[in-house]
Short mmCIF file of C-alpha atoms (C1' of nucleotides) in Angstrom, two decimals:
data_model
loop_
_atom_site.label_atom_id
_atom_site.label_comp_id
_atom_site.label_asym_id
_atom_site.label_seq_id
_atom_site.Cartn_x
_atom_site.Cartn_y
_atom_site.Cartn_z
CA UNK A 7 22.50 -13.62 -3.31
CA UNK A 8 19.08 -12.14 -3.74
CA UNK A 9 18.29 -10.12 -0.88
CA UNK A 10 14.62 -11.19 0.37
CA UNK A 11 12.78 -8.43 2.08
CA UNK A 12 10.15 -8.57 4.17
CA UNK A 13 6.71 -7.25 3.31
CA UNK A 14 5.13 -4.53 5.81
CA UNK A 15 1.41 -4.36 6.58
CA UNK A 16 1.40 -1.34 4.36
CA UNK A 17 2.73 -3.21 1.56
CA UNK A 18 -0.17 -5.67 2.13
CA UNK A 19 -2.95 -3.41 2.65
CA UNK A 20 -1.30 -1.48 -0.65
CA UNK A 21 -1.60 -4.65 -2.61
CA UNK A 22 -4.73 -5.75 -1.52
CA UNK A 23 -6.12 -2.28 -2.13
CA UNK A 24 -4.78 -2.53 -5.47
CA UNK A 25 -5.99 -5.62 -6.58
CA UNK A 26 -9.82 -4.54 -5.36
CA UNK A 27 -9.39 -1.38 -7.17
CA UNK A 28 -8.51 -3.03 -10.33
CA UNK A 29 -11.21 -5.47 -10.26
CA UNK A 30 -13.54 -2.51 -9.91
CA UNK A 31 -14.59 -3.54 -6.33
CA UNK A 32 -15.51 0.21 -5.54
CA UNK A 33 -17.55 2.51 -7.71
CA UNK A 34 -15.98 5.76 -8.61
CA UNK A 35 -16.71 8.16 -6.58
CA UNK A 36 -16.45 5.54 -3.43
CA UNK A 37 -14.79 7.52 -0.87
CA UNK A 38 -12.16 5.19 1.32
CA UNK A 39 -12.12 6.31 4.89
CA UNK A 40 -8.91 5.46 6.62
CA UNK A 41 -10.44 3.83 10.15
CA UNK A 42 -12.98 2.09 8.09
CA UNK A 43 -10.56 0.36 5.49
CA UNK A 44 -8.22 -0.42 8.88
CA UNK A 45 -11.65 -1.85 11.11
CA UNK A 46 -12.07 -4.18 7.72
CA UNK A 47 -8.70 -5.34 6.90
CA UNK A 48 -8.02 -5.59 10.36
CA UNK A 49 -4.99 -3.37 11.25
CA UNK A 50 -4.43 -0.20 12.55
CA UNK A 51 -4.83 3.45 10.74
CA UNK A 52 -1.30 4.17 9.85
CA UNK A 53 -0.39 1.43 7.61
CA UNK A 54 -3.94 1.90 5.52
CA UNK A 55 -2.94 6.01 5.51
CA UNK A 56 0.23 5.08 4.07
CA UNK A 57 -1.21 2.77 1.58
CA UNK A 58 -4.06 5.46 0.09
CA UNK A 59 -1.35 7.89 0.03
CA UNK A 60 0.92 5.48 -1.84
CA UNK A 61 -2.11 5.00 -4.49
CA UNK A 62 -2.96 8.65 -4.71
CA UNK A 63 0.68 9.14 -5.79
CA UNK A 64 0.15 6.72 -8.82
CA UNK A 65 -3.37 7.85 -9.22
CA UNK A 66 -5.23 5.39 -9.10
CA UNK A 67 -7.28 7.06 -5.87
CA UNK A 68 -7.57 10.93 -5.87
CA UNK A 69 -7.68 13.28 -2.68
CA UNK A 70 -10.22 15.75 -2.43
CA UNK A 71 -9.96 19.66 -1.32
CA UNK A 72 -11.90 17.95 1.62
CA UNK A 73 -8.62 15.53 1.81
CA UNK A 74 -10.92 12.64 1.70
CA UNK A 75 -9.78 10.09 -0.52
CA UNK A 76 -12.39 8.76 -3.48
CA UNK A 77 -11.97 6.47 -6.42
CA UNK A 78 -11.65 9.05 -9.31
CA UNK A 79 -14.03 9.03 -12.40
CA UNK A 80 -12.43 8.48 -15.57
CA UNK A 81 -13.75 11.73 -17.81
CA UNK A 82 -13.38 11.22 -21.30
CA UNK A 83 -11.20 13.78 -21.73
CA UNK A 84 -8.32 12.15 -19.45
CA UNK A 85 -9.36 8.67 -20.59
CA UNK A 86 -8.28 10.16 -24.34
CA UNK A 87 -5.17 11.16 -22.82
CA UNK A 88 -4.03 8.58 -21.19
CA UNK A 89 -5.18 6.72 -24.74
CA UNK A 90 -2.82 8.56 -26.03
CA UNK A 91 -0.08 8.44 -23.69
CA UNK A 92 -0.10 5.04 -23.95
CA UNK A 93 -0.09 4.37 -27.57
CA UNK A 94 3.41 6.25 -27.34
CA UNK A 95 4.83 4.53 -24.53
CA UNK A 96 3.27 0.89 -25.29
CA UNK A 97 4.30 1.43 -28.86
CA UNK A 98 7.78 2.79 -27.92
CA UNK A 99 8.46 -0.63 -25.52
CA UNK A 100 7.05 -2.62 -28.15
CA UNK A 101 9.19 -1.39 -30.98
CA UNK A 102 12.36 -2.22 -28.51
CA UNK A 103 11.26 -5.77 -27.72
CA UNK A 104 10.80 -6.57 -31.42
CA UNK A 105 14.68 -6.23 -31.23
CA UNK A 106 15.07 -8.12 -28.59
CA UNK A 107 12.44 -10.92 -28.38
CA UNK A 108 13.48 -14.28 -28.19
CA UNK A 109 12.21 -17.47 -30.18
CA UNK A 110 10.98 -18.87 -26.53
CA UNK A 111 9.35 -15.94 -25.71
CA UNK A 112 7.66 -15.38 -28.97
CA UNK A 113 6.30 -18.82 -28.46
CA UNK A 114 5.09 -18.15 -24.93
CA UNK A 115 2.89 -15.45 -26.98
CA UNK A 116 1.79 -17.62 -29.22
CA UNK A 117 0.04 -19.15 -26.66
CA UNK A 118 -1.52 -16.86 -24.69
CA UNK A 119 -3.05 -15.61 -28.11
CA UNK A 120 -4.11 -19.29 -28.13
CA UNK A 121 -5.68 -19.65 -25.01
CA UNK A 122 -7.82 -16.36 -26.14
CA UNK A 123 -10.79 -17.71 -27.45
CA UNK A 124 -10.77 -20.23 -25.34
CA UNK A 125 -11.61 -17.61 -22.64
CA UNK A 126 -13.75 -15.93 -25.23
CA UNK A 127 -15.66 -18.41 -25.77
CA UNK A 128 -16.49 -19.06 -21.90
CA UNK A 129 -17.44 -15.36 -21.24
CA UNK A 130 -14.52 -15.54 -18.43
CA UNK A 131 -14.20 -11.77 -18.19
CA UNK A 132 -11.23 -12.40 -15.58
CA UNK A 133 -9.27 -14.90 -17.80
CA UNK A 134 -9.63 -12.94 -20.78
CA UNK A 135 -8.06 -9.96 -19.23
CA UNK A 136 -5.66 -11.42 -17.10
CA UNK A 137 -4.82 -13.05 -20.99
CA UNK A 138 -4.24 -9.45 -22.26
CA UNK A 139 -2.49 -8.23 -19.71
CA UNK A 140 0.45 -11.01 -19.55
CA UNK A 141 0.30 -10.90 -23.93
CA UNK A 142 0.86 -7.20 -23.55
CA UNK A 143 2.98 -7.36 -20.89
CA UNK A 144 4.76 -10.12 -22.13
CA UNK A 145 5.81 -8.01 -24.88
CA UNK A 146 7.26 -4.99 -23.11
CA UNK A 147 8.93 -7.01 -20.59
CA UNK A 148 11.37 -7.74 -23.72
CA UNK A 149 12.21 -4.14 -24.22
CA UNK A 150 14.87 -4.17 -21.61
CA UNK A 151 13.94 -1.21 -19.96
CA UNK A 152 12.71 -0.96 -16.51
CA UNK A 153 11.65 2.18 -16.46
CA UNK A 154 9.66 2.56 -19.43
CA UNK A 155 7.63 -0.68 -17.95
CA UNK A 156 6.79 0.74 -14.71
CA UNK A 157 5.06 4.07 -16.24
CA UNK A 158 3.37 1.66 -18.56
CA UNK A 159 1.97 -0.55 -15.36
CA UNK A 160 1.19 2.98 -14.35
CA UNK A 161 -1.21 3.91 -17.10
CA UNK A 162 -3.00 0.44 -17.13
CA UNK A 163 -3.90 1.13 -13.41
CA UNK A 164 -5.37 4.05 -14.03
CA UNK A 165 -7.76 2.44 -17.03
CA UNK A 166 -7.09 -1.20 -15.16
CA UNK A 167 -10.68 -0.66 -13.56
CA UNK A 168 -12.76 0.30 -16.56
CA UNK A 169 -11.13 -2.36 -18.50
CA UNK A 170 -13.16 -5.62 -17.94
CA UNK A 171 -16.27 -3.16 -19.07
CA UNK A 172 -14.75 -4.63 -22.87
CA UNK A 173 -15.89 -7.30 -22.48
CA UNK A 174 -19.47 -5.97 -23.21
CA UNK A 175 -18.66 -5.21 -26.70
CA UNK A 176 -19.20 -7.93 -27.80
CA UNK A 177 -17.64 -6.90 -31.14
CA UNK A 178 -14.46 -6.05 -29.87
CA UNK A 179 -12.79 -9.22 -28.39
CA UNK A 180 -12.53 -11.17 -31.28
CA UNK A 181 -11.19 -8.40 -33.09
CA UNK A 182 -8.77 -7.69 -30.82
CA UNK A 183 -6.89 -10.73 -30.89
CA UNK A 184 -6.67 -10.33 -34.80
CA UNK A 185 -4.56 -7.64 -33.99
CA UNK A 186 -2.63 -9.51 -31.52
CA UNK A 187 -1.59 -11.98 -34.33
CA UNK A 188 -0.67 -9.04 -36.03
CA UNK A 189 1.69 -8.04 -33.31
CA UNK A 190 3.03 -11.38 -33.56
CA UNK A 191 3.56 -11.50 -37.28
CA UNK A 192 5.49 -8.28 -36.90
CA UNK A 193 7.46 -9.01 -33.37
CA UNK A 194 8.55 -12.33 -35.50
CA UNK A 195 9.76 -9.93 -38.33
CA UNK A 196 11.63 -8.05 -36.03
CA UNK A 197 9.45 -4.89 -37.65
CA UNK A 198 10.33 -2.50 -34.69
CA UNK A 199 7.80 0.29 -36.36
CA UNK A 200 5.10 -2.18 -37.69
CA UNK A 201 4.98 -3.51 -34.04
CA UNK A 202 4.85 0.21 -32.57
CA UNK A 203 1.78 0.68 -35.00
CA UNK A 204 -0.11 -2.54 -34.20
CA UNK A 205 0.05 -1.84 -30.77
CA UNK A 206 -1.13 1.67 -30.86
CA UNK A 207 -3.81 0.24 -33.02
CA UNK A 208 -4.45 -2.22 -30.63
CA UNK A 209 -4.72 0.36 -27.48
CA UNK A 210 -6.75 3.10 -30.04
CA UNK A 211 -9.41 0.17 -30.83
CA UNK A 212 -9.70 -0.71 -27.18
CA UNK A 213 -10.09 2.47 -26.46
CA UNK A 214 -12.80 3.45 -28.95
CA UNK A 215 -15.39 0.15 -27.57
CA UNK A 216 -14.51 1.09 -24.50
CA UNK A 217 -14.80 4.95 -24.50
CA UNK A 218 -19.27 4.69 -24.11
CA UNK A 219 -19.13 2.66 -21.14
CA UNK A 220 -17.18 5.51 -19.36
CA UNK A 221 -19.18 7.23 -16.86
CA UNK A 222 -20.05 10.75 -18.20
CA UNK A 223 -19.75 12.59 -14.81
CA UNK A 224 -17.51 15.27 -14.25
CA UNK A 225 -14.13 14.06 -12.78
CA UNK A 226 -13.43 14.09 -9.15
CA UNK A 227 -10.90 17.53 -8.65
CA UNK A 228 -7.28 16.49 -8.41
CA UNK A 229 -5.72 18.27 -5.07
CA UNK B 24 -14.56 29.42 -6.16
CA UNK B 25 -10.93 28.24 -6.37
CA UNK B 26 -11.06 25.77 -2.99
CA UNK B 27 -7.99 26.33 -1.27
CA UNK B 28 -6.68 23.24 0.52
CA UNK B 29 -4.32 23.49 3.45
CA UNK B 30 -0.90 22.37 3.52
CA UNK B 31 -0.18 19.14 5.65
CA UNK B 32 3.07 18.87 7.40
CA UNK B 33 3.59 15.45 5.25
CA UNK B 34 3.49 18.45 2.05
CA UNK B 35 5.49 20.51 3.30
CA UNK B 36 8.21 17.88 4.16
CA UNK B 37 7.78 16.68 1.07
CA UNK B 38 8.17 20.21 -0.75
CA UNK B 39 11.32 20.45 1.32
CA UNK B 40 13.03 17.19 0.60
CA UNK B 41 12.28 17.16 -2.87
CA UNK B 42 13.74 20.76 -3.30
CA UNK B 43 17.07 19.87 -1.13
CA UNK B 44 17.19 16.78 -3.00
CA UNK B 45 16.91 18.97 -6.31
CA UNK B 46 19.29 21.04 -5.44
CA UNK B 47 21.61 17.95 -5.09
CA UNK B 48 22.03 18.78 -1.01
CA UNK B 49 22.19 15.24 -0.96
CA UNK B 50 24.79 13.04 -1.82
CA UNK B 51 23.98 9.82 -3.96
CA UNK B 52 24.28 6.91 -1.47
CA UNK B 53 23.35 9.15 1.28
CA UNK B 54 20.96 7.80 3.59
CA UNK B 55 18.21 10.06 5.13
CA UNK B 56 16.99 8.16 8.44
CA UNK B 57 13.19 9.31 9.84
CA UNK B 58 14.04 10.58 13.15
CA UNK B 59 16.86 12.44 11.74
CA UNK B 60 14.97 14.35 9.60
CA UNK B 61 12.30 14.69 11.89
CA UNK B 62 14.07 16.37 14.35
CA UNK B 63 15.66 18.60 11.97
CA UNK B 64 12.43 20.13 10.40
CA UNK B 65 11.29 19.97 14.38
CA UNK B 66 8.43 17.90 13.63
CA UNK B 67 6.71 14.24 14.30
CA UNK B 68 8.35 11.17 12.57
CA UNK B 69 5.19 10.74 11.00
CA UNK B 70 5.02 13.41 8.41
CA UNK B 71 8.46 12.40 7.48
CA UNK B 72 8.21 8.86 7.00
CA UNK B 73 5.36 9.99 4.63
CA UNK B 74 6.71 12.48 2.70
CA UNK B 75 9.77 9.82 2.29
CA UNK B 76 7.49 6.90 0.90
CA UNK B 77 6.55 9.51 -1.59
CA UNK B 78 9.34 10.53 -2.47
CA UNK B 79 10.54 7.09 -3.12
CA UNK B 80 6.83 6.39 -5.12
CA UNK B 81 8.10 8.93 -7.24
CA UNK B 82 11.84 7.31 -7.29
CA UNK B 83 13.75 10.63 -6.43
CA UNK B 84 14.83 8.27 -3.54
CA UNK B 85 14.88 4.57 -3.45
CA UNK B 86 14.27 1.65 -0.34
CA UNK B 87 16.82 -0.72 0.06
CA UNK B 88 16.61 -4.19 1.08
CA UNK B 89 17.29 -3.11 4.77
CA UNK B 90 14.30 -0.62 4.06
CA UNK B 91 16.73 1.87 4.60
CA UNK B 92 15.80 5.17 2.50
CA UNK B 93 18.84 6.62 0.47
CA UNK B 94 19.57 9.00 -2.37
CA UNK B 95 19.87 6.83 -5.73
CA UNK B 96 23.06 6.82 -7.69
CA UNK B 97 22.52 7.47 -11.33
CA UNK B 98 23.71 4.18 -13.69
CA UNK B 99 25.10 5.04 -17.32
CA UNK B 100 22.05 2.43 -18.12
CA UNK B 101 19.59 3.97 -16.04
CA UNK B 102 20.28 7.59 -17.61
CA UNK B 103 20.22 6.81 -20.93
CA UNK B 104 16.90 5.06 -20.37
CA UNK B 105 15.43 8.23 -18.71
CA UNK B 106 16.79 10.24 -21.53
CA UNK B 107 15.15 8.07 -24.18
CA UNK B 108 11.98 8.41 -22.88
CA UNK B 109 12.16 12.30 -22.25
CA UNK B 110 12.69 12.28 -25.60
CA UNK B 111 9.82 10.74 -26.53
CA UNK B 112 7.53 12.43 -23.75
CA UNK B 113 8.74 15.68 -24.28
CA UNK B 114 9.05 15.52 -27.76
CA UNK B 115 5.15 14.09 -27.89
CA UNK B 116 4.12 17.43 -25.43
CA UNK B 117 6.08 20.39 -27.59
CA UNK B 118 4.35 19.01 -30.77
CA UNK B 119 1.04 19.65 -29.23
CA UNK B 120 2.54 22.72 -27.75
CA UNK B 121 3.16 24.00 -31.40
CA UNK B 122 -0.43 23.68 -32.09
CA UNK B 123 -1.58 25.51 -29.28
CA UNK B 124 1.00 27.96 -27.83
CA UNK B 125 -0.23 31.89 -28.23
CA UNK B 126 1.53 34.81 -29.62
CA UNK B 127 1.56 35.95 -25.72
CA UNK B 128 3.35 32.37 -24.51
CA UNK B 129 5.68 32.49 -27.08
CA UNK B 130 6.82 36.15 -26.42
CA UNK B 131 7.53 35.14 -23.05
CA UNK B 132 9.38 31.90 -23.96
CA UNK B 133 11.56 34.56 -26.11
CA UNK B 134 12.00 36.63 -23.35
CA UNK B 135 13.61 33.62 -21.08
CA UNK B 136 15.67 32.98 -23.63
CA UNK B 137 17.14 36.46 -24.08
CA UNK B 138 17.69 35.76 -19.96
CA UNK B 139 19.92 33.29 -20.16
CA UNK B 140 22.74 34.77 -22.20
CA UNK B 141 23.10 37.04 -19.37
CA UNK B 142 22.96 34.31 -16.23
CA UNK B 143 25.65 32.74 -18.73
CA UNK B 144 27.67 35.22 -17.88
CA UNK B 145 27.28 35.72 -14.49
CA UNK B 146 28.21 31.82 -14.28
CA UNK B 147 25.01 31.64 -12.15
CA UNK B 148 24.00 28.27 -12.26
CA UNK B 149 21.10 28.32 -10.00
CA UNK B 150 19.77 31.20 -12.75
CA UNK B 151 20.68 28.68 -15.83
CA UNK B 152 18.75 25.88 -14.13
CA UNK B 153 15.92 27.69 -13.15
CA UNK B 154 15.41 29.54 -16.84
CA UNK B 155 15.98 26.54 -18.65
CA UNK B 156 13.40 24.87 -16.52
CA UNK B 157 11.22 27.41 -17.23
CA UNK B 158 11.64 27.62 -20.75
CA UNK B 159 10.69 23.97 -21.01
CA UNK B 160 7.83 23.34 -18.58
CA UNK B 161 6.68 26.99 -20.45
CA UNK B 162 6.18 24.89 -23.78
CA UNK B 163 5.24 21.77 -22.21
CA UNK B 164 2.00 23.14 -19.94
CA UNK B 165 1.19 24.41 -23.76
CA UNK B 166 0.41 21.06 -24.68
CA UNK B 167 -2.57 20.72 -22.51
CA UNK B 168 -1.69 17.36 -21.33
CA UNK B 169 -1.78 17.35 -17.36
CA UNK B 170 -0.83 13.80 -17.15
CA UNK B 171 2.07 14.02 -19.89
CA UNK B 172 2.80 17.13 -17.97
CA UNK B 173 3.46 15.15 -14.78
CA UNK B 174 4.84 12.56 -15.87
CA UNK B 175 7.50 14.93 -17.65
CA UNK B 176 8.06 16.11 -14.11
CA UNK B 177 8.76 13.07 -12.80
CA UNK B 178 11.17 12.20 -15.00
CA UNK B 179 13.05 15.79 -14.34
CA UNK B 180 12.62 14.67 -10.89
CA UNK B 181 15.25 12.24 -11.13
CA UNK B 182 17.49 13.70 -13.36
CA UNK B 183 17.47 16.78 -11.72
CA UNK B 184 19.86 16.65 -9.47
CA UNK B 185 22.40 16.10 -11.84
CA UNK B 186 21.83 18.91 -14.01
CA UNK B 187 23.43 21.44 -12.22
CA UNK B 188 26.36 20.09 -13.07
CA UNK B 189 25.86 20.82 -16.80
CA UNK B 190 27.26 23.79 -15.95
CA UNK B 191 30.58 21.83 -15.23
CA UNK B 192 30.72 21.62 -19.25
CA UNK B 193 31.65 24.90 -21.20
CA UNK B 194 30.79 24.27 -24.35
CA UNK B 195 27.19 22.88 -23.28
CA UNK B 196 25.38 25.63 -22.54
CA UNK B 197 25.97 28.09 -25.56
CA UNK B 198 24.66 25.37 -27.69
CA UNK B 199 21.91 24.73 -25.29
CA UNK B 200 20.77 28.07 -26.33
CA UNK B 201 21.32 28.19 -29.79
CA UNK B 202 18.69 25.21 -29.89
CA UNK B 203 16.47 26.81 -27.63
CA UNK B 204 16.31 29.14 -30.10
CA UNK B 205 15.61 26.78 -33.37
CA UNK B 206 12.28 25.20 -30.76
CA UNK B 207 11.47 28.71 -30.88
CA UNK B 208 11.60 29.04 -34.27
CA UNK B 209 9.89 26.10 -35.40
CA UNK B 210 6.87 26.57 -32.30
CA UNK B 211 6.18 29.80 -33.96
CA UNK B 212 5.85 28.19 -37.37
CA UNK B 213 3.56 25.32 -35.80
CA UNK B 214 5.51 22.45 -37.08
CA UNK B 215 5.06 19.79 -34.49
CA UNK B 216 7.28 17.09 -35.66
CA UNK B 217 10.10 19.69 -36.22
CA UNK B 218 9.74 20.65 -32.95
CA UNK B 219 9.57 17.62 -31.72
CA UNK B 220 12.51 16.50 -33.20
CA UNK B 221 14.30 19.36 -31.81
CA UNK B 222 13.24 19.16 -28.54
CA UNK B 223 14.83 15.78 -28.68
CA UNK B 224 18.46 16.79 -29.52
CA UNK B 225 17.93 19.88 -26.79
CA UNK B 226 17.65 16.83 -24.75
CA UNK B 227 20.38 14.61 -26.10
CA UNK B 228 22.79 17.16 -26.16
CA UNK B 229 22.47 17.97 -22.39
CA UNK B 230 22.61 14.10 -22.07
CA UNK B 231 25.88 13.83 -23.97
CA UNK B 232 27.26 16.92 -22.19
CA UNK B 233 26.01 15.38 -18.42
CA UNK B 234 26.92 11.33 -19.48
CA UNK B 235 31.10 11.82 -18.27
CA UNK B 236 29.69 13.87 -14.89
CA UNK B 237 27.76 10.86 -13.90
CA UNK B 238 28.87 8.44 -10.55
CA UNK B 239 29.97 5.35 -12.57
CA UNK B 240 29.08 3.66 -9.35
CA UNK B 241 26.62 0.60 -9.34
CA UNK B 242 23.14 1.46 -8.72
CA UNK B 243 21.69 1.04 -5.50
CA UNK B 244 19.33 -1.75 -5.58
CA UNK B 245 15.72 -0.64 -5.74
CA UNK B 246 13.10 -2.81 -3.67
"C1'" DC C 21 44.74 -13.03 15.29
"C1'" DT C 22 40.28 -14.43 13.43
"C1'" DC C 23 35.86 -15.76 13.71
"C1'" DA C 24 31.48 -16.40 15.77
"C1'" DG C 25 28.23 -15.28 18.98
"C1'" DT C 26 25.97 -11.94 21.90
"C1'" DC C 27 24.45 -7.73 23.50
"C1'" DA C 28 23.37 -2.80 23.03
"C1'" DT C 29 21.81 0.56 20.14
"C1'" DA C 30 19.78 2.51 15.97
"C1'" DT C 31 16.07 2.56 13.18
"C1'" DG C 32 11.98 1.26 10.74
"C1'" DG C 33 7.07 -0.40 11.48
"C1'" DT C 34 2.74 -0.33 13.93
"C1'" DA C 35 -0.65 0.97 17.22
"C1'" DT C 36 -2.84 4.36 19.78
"C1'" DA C 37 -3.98 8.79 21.75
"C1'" DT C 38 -4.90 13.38 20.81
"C1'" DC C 39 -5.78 17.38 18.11
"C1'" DA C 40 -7.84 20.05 14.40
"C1'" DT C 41 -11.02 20.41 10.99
"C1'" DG C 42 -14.85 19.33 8.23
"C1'" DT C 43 -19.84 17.85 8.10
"C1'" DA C 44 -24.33 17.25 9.41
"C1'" DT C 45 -28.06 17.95 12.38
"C1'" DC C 46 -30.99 20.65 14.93
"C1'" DA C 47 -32.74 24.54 17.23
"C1'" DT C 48 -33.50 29.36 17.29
"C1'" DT C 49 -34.80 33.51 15.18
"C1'" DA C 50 -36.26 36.64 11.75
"C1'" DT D 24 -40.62 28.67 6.50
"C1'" DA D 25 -35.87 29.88 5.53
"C1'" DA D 26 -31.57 31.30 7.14
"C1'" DT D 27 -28.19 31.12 10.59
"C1'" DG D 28 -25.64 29.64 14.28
"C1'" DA D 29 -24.33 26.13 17.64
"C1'" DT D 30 -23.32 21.55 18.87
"C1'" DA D 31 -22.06 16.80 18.24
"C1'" DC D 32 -19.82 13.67 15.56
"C1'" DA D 33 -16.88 11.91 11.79
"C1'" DT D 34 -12.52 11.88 10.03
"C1'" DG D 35 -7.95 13.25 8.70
"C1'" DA D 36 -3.34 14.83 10.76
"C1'" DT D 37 0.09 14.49 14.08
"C1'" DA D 38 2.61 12.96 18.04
"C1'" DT D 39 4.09 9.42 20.87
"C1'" DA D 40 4.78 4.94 22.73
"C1'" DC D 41 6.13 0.45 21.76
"C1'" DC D 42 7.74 -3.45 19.17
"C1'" DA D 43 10.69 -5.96 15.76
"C1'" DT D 44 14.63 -6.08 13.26
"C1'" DA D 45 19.08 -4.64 11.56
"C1'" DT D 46 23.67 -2.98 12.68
"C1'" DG D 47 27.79 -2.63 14.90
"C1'" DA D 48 30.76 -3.21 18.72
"C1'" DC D 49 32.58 -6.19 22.02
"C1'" DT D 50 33.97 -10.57 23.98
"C1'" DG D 51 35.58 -15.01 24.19
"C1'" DA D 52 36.84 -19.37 22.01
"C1'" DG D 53 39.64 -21.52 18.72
#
DNA sequence: CTCAGTCATATGGTATATCATGTATCATTA
DNA sequence: TAATGATACATGATATACCATATGACTGAG
């Protein structure tokens, strides 16, 4: 029997932290004060505490010398290396599920890659990447190897926030889900390399649209 | 001016557990209850609880479904996956390294290897771990990486306590060596992929050496 | 004897009070 | 006016009190 367990106020305040984070709620820089987060969601200091601290650890909020907690800038210098980072790991999970994928769940890809320019073509910034994210993810989930998935949720935190800044390139989008169909072409071959490749290709042309729109200030210090 | 930050009670609980956890103080399945702890580092459950949650962030220790805290077994499945990715993390990080290391770093990876003969012999395991650590994390801050660098330690992190018991196997760590010294060789010829490739079976090799010492008991369920 | 139910205790979660430290403002003085 | 020091306030860190839930032992019914 699946054991069901109950979610703590910190696991909420986490979440919902998370999710306003990714959607780039706060600027960078945006320093989150623990009594003011807790006056706003409406619960006391200590689960809020917990939940910054949790989101330091996975970097997605960084602690000053000051200890004061701030959404971190993205330099171009760590944005390149978590570029790169990823093109290993992403390309890595992907080369596994092209062993692994299953008719059904090539399908399923097929249609997200469908539904695409659908989203495209409605400017719905939010559909589109929520579209990306379960096509990629959809992918690595077939790899068959927890681990691997969790750094790579990881890394797309950390560039989750800058990400729906894509969408301004107008250039890039459609061009983007050419290479998804080449993912597909190659996941359907059961091309373990090919598939690492696209994907890194993928992630690299991503990453070059995306790498102007990155605020050019100096990043926050790390502790 | 280098800002120095002040240690928090939650860091230096967390410096502690993580080092007595390290050190393999800990038995897998063991659990490590707040108060207890508390009282035995003669501090506030707060700290603890804190330095716990991150400690389970970074999966050195894992919350069960009772939200108990305990110390993770190791799964045959879970090891190999953790020693596939090493491979490919720390094979990604000494290929930079080879690019960039310095006549000055490599003389003192040299001299750590020259150490070890002699800890060999001492059967000092603490020594072993420690220079072998050192001899890694010495090529891998070469890479200048900081995020690949962390995310290398993570990984150690939960391997780690486990590799003291390398030791266990006599034919391991004489070999160990001998391919410390063929990294060497190949860093100070600046071939990255050779380097890389050899970092790999450094790694391999421990992990077929370590694979029989494992718990073959299930895996404690992770939230 | 076995099982289920109940109670006591252990233990994690949350709120709150208090302390220590950082920050900003303002007044005083050179 | 500029620099410096003091004071008040903001805010993070810690301790403690309290609550909710899980665990385990005990008791009684079958």
């Amino acid at each position: 029997m699946l054991k069901l367990s109950h979610e703590t106020l910190t696991d909420r305040a986490y979440a919902a932290l998370k999710r306003a984070l990714t959607a780039g709620d706060f600027a960078p820089g945006h320093a989150l004060v623990i009594r003011t987060v807790a006056e706003a969601y409406g619960i006391s200091p200590t689960p809020i505490r917990e939940a910054l601290q949790r989101l330091v650890a996975e970097r997605m909020l960084v602690l000053q010398a000051n200890r004061s907690i701030v959404v971190p800038f993205l330099s171009a210098r760590r944005f390149e290396e978590l570029t790169r980072i990823r093109c290993a790991l992403e390309g890595m999970a992907a080369g596994r599920a092209a062993q692994r994928i299953s008719l059904r769940q090539l399908r399923e890809l097929r249609d997200i890659t469908g539904d695409i320019p659908d989203a495209m073509e409605r400017q719905d910034v939010n559909a589109y990447v929520h579209l990306n994210r379960a096509f990629h993810f959809g992918i690595y989930e077939c790899a068959d190897s927890p681990i691997l998935l969790s750094m790579i949720e990881d890394l797309w935190c950390q560039v989750g926030p800058f990400f729906t800044r894509l969408f301004d390139d107008a250039a890039y989008v459609p061009r983007a889900n050419d290479l998804h169909r080449v993912i597909l072409e190659r996941l359907a071959a059961q091309d373990a390399d090919g598939v690492a490749e696209a994907v890194a290709l993928d992630i690299d042309t991503a990453a070059i649209c995306l790498a102007p729109h990155l605020e050019n200030r100096a990043e926050v210090d790390a502790l």
